[in-house]
PDB file of C-alpha atoms in Angstrom:
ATOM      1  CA  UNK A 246       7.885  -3.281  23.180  1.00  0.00           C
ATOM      2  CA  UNK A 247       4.344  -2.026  22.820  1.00  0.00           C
ATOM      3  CA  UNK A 248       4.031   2.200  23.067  1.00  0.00           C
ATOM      4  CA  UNK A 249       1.712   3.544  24.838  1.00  0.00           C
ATOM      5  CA  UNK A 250      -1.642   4.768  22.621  1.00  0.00           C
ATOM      6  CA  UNK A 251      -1.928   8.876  22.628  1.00  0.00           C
ATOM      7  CA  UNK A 252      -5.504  10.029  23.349  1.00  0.00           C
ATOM      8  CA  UNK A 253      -6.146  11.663  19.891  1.00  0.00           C
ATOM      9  CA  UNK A 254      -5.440  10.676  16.314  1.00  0.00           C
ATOM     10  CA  UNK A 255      -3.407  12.393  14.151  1.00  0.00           C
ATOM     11  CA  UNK A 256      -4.697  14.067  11.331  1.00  0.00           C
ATOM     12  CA  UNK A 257      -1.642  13.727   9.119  1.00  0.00           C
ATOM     13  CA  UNK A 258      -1.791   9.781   9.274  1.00  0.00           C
ATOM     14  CA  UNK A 259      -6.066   9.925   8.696  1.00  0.00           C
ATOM     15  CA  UNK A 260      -5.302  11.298   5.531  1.00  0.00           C
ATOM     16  CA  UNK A 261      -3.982   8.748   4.215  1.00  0.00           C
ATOM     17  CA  UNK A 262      -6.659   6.367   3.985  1.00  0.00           C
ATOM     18  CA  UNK A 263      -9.722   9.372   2.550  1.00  0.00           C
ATOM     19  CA  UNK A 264     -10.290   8.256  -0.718  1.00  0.00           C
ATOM     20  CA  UNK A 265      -8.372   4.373  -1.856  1.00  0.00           C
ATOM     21  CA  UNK A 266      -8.374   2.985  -4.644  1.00  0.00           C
ATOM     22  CA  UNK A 267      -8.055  -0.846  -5.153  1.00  0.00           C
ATOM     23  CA  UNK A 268      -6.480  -3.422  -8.155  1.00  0.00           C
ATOM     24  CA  UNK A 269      -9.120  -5.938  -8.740  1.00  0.00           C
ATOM     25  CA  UNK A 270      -8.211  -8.765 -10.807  1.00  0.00           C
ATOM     26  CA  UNK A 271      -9.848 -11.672  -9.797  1.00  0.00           C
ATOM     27  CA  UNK A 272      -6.908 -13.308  -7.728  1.00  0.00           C
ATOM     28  CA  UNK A 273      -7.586 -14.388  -3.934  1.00  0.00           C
ATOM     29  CA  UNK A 274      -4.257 -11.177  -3.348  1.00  0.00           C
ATOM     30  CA  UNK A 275      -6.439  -9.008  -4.682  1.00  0.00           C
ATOM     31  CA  UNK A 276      -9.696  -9.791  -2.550  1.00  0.00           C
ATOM     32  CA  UNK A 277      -6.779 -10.028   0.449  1.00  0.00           C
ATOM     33  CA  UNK A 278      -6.352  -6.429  -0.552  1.00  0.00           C
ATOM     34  CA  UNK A 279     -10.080  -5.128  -1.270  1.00  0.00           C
ATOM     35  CA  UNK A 280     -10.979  -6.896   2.866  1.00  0.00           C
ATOM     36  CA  UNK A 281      -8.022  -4.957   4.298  1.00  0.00           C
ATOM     37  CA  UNK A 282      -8.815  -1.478   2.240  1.00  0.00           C
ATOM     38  CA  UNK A 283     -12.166  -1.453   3.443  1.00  0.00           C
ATOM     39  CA  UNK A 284     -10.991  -1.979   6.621  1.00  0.00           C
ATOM     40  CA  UNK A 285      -8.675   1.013   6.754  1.00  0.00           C
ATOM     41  CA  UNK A 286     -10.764   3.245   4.953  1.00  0.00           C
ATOM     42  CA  UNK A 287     -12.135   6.259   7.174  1.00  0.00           C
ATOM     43  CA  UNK A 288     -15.373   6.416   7.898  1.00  0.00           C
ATOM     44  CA  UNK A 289     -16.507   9.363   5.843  1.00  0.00           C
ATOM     45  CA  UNK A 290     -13.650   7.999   3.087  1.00  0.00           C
ATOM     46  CA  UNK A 291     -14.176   6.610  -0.483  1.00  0.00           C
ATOM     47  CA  UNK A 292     -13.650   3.344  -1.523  1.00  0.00           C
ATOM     48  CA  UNK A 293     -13.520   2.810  -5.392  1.00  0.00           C
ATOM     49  CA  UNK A 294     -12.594  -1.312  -6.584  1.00  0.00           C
ATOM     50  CA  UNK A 295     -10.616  -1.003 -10.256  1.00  0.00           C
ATOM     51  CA  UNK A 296     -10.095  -3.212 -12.723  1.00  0.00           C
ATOM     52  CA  UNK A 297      -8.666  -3.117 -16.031  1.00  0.00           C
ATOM     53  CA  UNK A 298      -9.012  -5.795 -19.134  1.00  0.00           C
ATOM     54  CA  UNK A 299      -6.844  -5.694 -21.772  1.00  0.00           C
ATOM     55  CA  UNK A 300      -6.501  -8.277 -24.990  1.00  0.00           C
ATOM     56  CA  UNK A 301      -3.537 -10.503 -24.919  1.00  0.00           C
ATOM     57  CA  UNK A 302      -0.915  -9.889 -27.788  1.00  0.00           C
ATOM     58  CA  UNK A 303      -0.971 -11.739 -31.151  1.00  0.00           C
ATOM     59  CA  UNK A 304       0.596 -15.347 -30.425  1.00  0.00           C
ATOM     60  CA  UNK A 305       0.687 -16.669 -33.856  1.00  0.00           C
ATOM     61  CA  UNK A 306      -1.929 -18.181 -36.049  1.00  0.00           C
ATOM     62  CA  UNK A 307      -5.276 -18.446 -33.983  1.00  0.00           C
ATOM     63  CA  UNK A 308      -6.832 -21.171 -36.383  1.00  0.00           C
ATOM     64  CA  UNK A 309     -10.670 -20.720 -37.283  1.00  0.00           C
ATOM     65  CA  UNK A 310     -11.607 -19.261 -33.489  1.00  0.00           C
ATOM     66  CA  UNK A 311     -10.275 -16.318 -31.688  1.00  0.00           C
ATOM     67  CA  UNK A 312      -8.433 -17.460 -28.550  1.00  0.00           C
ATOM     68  CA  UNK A 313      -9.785 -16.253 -24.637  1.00  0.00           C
ATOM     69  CA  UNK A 314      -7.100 -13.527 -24.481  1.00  0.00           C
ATOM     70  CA  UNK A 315      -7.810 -12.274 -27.548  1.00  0.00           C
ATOM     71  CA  UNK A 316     -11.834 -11.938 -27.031  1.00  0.00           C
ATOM     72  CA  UNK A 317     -12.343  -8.776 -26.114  1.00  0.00           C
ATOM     73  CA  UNK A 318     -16.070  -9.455 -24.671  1.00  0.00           C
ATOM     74  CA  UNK A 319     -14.757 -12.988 -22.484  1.00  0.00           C
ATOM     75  CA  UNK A 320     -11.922 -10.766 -20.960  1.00  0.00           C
ATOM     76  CA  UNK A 321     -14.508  -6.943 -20.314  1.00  0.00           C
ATOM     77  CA  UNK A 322     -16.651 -10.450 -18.519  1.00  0.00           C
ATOM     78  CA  UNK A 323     -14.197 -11.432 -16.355  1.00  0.00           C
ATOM     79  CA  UNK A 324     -13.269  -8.539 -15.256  1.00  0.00           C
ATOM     80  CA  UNK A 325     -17.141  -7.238 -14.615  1.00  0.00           C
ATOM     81  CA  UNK A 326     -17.421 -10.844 -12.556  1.00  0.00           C
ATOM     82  CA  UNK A 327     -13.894  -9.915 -10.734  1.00  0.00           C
ATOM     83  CA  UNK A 328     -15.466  -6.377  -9.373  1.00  0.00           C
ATOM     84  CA  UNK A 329     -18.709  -7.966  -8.480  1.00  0.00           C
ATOM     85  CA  UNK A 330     -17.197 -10.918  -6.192  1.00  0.00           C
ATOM     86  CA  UNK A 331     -14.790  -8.255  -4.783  1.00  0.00           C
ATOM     87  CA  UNK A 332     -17.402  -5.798  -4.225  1.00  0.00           C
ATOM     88  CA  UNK A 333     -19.440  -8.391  -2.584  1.00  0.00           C
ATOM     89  CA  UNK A 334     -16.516  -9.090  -0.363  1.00  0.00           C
ATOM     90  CA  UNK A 335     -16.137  -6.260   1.072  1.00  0.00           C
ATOM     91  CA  UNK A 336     -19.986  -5.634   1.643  1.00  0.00           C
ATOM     92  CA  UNK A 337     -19.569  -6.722   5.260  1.00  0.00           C
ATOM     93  CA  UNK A 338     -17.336  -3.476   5.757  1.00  0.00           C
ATOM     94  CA  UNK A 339     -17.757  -0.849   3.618  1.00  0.00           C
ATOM     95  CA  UNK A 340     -19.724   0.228   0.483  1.00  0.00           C
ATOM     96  CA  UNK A 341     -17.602   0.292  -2.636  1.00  0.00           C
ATOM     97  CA  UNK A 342     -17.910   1.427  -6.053  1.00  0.00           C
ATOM     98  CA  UNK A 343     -16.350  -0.076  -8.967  1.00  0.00           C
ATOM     99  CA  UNK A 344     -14.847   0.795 -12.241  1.00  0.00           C
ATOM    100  CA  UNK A 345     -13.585  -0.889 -15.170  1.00  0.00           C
ATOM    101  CA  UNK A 346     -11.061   0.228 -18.075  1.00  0.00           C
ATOM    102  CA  UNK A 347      -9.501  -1.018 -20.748  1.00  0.00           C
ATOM    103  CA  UNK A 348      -6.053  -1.267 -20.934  1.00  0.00           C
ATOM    104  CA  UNK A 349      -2.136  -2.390 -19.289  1.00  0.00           C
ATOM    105  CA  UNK A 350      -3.136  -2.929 -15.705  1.00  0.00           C
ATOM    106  CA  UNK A 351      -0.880  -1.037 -14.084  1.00  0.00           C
ATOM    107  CA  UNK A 352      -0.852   1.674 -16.462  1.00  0.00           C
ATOM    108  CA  UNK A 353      -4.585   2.215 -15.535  1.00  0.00           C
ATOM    109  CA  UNK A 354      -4.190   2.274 -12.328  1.00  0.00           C
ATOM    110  CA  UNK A 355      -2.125   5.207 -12.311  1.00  0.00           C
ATOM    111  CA  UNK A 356      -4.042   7.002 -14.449  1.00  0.00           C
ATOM    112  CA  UNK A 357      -6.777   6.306 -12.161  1.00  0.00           C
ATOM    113  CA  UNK A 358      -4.819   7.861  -9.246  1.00  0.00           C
ATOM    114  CA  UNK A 359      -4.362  11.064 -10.707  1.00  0.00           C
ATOM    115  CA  UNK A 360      -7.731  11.259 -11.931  1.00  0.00           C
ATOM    116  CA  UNK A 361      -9.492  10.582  -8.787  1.00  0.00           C
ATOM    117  CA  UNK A 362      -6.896  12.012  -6.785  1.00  0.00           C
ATOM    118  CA  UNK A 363      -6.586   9.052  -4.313  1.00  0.00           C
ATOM    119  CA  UNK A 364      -4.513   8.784  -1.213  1.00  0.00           C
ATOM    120  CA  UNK A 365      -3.765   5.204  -1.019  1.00  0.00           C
ATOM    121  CA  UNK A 366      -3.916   2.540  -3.697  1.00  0.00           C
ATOM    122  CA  UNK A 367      -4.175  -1.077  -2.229  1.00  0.00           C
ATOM    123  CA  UNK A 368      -2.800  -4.176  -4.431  1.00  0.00           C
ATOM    124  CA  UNK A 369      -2.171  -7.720  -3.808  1.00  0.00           C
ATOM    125  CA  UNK A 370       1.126  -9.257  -3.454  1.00  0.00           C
ATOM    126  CA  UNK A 371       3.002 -10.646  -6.668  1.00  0.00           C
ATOM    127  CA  UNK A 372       4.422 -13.487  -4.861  1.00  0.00           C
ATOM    128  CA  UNK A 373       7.654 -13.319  -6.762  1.00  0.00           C
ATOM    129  CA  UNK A 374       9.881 -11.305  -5.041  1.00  0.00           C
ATOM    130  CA  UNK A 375      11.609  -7.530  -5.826  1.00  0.00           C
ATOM    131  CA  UNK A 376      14.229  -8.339  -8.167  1.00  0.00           C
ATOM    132  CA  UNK A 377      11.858 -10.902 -10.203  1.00  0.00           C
ATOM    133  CA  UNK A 378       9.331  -8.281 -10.048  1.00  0.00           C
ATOM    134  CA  UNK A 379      11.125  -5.626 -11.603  1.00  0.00           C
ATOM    135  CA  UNK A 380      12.235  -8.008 -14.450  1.00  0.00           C
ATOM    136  CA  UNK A 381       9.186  -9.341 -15.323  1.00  0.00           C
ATOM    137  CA  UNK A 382       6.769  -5.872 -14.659  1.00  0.00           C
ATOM    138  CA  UNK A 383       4.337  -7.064 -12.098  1.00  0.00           C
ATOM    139  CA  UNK A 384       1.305  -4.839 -11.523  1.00  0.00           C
ATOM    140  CA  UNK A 385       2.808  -4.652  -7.624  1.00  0.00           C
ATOM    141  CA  UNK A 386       6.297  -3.779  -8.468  1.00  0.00           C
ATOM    142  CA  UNK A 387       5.074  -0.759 -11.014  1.00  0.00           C
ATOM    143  CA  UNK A 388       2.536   0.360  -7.930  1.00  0.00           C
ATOM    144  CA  UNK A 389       5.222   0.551  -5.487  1.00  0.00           C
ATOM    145  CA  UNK A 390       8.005   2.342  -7.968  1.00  0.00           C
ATOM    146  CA  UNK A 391       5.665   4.585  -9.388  1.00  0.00           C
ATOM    147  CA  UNK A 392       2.534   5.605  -7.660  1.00  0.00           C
ATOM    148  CA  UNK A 393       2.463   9.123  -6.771  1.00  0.00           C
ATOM    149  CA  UNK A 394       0.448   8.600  -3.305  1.00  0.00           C
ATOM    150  CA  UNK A 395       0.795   5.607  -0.445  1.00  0.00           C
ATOM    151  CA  UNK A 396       0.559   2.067  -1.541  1.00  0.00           C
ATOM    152  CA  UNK A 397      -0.422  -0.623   0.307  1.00  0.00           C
ATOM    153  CA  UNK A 398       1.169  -3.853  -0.488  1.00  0.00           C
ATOM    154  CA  UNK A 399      -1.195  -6.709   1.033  1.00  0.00           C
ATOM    155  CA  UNK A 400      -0.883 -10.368   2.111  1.00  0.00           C
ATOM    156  CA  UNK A 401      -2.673 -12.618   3.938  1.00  0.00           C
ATOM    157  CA  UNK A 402      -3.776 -11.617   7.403  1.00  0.00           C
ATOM    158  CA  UNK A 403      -5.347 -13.046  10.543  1.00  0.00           C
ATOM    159  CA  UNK A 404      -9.123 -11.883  11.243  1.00  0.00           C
ATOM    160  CA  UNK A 405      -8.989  -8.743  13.412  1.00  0.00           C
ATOM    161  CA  UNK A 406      -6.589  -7.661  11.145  1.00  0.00           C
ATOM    162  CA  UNK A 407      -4.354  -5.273  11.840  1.00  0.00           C
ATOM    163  CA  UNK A 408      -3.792  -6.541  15.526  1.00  0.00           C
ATOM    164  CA  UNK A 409       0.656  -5.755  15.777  1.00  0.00           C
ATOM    165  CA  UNK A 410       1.914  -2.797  13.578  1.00  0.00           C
ATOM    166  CA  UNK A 411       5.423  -1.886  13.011  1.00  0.00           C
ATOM    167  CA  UNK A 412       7.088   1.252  11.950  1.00  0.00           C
ATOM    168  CA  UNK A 413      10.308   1.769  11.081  1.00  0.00           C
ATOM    169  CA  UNK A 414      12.131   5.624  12.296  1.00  0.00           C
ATOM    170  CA  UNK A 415      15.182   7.142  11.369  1.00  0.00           C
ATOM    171  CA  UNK A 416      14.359  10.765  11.867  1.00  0.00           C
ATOM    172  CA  UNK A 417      13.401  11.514   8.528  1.00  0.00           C
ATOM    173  CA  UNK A 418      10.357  13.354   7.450  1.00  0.00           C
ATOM    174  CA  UNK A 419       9.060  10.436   5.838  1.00  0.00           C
ATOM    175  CA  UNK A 420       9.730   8.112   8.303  1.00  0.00           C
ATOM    176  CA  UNK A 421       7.731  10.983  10.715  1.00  0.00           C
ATOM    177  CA  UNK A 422       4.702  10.827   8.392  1.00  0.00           C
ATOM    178  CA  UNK A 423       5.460   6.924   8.072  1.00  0.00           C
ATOM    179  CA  UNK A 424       4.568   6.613  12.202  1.00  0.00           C
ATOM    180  CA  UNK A 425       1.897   9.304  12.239  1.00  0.00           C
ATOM    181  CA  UNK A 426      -0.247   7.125  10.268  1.00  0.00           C
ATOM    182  CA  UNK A 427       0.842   3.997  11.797  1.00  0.00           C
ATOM    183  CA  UNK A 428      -0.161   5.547  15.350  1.00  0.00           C
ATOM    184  CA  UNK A 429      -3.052   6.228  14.105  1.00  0.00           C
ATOM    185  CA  UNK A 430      -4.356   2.975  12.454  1.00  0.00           C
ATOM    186  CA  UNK A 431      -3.383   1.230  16.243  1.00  0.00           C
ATOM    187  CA  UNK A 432      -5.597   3.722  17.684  1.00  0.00           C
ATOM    188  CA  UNK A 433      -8.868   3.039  15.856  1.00  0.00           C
ATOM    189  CA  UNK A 434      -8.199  -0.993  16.007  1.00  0.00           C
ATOM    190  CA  UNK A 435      -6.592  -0.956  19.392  1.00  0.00           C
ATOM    191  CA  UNK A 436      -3.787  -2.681  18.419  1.00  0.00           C
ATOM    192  CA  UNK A 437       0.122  -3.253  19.055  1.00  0.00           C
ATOM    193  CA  UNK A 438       2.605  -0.187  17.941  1.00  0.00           C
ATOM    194  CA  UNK A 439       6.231  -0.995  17.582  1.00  0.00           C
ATOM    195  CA  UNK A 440       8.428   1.430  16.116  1.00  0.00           C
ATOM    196  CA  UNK A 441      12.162   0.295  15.207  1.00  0.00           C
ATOM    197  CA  UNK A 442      15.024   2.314  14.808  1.00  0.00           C
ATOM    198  CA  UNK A 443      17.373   0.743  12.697  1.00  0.00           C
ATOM    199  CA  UNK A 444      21.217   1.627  13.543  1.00  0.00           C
ATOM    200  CA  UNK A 445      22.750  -0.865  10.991  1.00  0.00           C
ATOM    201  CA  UNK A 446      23.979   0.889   7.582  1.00  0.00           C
ATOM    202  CA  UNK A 447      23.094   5.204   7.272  1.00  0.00           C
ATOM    203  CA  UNK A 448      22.829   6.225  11.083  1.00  0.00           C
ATOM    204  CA  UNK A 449      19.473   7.492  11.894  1.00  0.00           C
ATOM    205  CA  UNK A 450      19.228  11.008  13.529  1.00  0.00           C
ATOM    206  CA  UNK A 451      18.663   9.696  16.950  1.00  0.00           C
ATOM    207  CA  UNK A 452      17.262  12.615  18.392  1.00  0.00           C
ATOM    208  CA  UNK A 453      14.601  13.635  15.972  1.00  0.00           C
ATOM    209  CA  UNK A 454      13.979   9.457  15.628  1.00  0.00           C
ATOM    210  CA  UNK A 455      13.484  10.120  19.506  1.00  0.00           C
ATOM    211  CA  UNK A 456      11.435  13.426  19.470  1.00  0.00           C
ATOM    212  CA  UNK A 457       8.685  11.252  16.545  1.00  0.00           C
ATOM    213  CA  UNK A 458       8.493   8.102  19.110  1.00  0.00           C
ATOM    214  CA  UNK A 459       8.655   9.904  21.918  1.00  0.00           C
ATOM    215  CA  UNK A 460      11.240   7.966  22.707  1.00  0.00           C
ATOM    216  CA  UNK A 461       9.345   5.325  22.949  1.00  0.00           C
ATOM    217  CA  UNK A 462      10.876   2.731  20.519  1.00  0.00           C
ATOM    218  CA  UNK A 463      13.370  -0.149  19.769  1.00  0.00           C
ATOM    219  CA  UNK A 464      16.850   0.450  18.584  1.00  0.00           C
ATOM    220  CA  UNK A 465      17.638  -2.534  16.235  1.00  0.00           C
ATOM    221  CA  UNK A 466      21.554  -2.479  14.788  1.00  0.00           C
ATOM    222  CA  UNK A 467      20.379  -4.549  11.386  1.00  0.00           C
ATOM    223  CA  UNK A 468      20.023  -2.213   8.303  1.00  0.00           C
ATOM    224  CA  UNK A 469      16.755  -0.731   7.927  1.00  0.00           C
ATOM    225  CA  UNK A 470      15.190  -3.336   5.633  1.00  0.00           C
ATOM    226  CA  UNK A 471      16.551  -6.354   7.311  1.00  0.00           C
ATOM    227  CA  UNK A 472      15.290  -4.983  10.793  1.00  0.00           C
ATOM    228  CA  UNK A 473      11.691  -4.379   9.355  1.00  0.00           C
ATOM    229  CA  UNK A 474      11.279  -7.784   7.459  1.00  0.00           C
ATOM    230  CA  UNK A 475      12.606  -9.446  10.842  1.00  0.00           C
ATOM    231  CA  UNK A 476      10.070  -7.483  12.636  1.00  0.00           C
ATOM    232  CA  UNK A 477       6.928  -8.040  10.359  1.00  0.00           C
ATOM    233  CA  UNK A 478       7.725 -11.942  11.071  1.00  0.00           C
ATOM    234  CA  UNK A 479       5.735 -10.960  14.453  1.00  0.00           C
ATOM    235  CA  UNK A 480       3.039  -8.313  12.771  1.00  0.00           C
ATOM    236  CA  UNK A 481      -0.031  -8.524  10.677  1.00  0.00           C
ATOM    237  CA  UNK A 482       1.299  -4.664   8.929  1.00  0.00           C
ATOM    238  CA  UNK A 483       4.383  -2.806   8.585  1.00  0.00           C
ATOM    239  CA  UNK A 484       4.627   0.882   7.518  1.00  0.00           C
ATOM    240  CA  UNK A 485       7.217   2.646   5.635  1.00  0.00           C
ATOM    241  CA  UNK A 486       8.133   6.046   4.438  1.00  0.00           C
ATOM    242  CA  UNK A 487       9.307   6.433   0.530  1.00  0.00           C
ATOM    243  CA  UNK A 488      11.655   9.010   0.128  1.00  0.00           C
ATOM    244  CA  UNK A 489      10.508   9.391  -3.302  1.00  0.00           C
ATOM    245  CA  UNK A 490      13.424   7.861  -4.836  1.00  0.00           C
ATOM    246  CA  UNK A 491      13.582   7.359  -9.030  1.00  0.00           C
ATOM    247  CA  UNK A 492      15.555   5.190 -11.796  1.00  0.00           C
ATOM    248  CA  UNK A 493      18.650   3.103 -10.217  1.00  0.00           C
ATOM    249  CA  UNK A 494      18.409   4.902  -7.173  1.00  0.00           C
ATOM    250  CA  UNK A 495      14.810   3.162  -6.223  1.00  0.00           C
ATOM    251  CA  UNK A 496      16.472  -0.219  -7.036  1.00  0.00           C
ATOM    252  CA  UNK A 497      17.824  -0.236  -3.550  1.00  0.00           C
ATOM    253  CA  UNK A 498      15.266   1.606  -1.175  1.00  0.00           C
ATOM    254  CA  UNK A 499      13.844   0.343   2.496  1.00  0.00           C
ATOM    255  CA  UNK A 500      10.392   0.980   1.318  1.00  0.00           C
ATOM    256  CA  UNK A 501      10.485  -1.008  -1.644  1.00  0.00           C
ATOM    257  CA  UNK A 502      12.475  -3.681  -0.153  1.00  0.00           C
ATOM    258  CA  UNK A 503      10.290  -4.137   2.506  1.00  0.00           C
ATOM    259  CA  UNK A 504       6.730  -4.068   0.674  1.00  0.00           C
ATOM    260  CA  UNK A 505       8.384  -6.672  -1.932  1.00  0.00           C
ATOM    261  CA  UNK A 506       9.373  -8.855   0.954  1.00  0.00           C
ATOM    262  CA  UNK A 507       8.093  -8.700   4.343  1.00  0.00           C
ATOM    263  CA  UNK A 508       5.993 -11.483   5.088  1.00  0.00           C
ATOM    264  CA  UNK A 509       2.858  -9.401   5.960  1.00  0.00           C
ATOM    265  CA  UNK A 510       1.385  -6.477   4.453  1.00  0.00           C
ATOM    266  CA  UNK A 511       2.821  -3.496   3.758  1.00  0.00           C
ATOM    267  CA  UNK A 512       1.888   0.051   3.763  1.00  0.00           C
ATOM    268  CA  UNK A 513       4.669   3.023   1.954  1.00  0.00           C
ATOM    269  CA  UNK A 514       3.416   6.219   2.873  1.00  0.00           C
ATOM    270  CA  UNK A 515       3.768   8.517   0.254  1.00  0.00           C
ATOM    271  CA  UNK A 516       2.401  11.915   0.296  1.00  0.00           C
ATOM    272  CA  UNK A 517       0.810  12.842  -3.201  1.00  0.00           C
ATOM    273  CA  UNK A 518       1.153  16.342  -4.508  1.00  0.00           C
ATOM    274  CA  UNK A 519      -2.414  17.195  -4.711  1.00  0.00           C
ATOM    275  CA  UNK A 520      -2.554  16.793  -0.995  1.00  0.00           C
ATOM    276  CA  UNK A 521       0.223  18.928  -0.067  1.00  0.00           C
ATOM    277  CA  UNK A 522      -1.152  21.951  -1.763  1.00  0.00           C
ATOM    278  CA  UNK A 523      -4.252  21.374  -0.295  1.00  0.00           C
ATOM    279  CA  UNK A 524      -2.945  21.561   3.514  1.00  0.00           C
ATOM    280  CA  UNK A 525      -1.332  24.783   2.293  1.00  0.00           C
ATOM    281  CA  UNK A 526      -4.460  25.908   0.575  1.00  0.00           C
ATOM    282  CA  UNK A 527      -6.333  25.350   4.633  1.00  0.00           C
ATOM    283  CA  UNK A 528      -3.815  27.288   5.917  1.00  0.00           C
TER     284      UNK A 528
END
């Protein structure tokens, strides 16, 4: 069921989408990623478009020319061209800078992160599930396990994205700051909340689950992840809280489940620490 829109945002979900940071790297995911970015950003946010290039390693003998993934200027030029087209993407919706580095993909972008001190970083989908993920080191799989802010998973979505949300509830912190910014995304775009509260596996804490909806919400007796991938089969974005799980323990987590395998975007909300002692620095 659909809840029923509060009159004001809340300020604890716009924070989330201030200052985001997006992996460029010339793949129609990533442009899927840069469109719905720019689309979430806050008005008065920042948008930065990243890409990193990076010479392949030594294959063998090259013969008398130096292979594509071993020239460093053909690979800096791709990924120059990559940041213009996805700059130029996004032009219809938001102005964007762009920056380039050298070096391991994902490794850059979380550098990046804690330079700029960004609240969301946006990548495209791997394609190849969680556990394939983790074995071969996708750029996606590293975002989601080790990003220190929210991470927005993307796929391909329906113009006026996001039109149905879904957030999942289980009376957690997380899961609170997981629906404050879902709430608020469906107020600026109008569209369809649906929280879930999943019963299946660790019980919820019904009544704080309750007090977060406003007991407005659907009690689903799948496990969490199960009840979240069936209910992104009807959405265009689901949102997760990370409990900020590491090593083994991360292997089997809702939030990184979900963003691996939901069939529409997803968005793990993840506070950084650079925000948190800024709210206590305001107070």
């Amino acid at each position: 069921m659909a809840t029923t829109m509060h009159p004001k945002p809340l300020e604890a979900g716009r924070r989330v989408f201030t200052r985001i940071l997006v992996g460029i790297d010339g793949s129609q995911r990533s442009l899927d990623a840069a469109r719905q970015a720019s689309l979430l950003q806050d008005i008065d946010g920042q948008l930065t478009l990243f890409a990193a290039w990076n010479i392949g390693p030594v294959m063998g003998a090259t013969g008398s020319y130096v292979p594509y993934y071993l020239d460093e200027d053909s690979q800096r030029a791709a990924a120059q061209a990559s940041l213009a087209a996805a700059r130029d993407h996004v032009a219809p919706y938001a102005a964007a800078t762009t920056k380039l580095s050298r070096g391991a993909p994902a490794d850059q972008l979380l550098d990046e992160i804690e330079r700029d001190e960004d609240t969301l970083v946006c990548v495209g989908s791997s394609g190849i599930g969680r556990l394939l993920g983790i074995v071969e080191g996708s750029v996606a799989t590293a975002i989601i396990r080790h990003a220190p802010c929210s991470v927005l998973v993307a796929r391909p979505a329906r113009n006026g994205f996001p039109r149905s949300i879904v957030v999942g509830v289980d009376g957690s912190v997380e899961s609170a700051a997981a629906y404050a910014a879902a709430r608020y995304v469906a107020e600026r775009f109008d569209a369809e909340l649906r929280a879930v509260v999943a019963r299946g596996g660790k019980s919820p804490d019904e009544r704080l689950a309750a007090t977060i909806t406003g007991g407005d919400h659907d009690d689903d007796h799948e496990p969490p992840a199960r009840a979240l991938m069936r209910a992104a089969e009807r959405a265009d974005l689901v949102v997760v809280g990370s409990r900020g799980l590491h090593g083994l323990a991360r292997l089997g987590s809702v939030s990184e489940r979900v963003a691996h395998d939901a069939e529409c975007s997803t968005l793990v909300v993840r506070e950084p620490a650079w925000q948190c002692i800024a709210a206590e620095l305001d107070r």
